[in-house]
């Protein structure tokens, strides 16, 4: 509501932005590079705080809750997919450490990642190097999507979810977004 934001004082990236997303709605933020799409997503996730106005979820200013609590309600798919050193399963369950193996597999299937995971030498127990450098960028992106949906979020923020994917994987992610729309509020930066 009436959001103004600047990374540097006096250089507004966003000015007087009003936007509403109703529960279960899917919206896409579309525009040229530098238009502020990712900045909006970063404000919703509270990686930054607004300079003026407010970002609210269910009527609560995101600044009035802890980031941990806020992120517990969100599934985040970053523009640059990042994975941690550990197994595939550990990476998918990162935001929900008590997830069962069945829930991890279900999230991977939903993200269309199960097929390539099962072809890896140790499947879900395959070790990933820091940043996931032993996987393709597309595989890392699919794992980030699986990690986001594994948290069973209220809000799913996807920043350029198809930027590293081939046309077939992109079509699969678009199908996934259609499926997710029934259960989550989805904000896609594209």
Short mmCIF file of N, CA and C in Angstrom, two decimals, residues 66-75 95 151-155:
data_model
loop_
_atom_site.label_atom_id
_atom_site.label_comp_id
_atom_site.label_asym_id
_atom_site.label_seq_id
_atom_site.Cartn_x
_atom_site.Cartn_y
_atom_site.Cartn_z
N UNK A 66 8.41 -11.38 12.70
CA UNK A 66 9.81 -11.73 12.47
C UNK A 66 9.99 -12.24 11.04
N UNK A 67 11.18 -12.09 10.52
CA UNK A 67 11.46 -12.62 9.19
C UNK A 67 11.29 -14.14 9.17
N UNK A 68 11.68 -14.79 10.26
CA UNK A 68 11.54 -16.24 10.34
C UNK A 68 10.08 -16.64 10.23
N UNK A 69 9.21 -15.95 10.95
CA UNK A 69 7.78 -16.24 10.87
C UNK A 69 7.24 -15.97 9.47
N UNK A 70 7.63 -14.85 8.89
CA UNK A 70 7.19 -14.49 7.54
C UNK A 70 7.64 -15.52 6.53
N UNK A 71 8.92 -15.89 6.59
CA UNK A 71 9.45 -16.85 5.62
C UNK A 71 8.86 -18.25 5.82
N UNK A 72 8.36 -18.52 7.02
CA UNK A 72 7.67 -19.78 7.26
C UNK A 72 6.34 -19.87 6.51
N UNK A 73 5.83 -18.73 6.07
CA UNK A 73 4.58 -18.68 5.31
C UNK A 73 4.82 -18.64 3.80
N UNK A 74 6.10 -18.54 3.40
CA UNK A 74 6.43 -18.32 1.99
C UNK A 74 7.32 -19.41 1.44
N UNK A 75 7.10 -19.69 0.17
CA UNK A 75 8.03 -20.51 -0.59
C UNK A 75 8.73 -19.56 -1.55
N UNK A 95 13.66 -25.81 4.07
CA UNK A 95 12.69 -24.94 4.73
C UNK A 95 11.70 -25.69 5.60
N UNK A 151 7.62 -26.60 1.55
CA UNK A 151 7.27 -25.86 2.77
C UNK A 151 5.76 -25.68 2.92
N UNK A 152 4.99 -26.04 1.88
CA UNK A 152 3.54 -25.86 1.86
C UNK A 152 3.19 -24.42 2.23
N UNK A 153 3.68 -23.47 1.43
CA UNK A 153 3.54 -22.06 1.77
C UNK A 153 2.15 -21.50 1.50
N UNK A 154 1.85 -20.39 2.16
CA UNK A 154 0.64 -19.63 1.85
C UNK A 154 0.87 -18.81 0.59
N UNK A 155 2.11 -18.30 0.47
CA UNK A 155 2.50 -17.44 -0.65
C UNK A 155 3.72 -18.05 -1.32
#
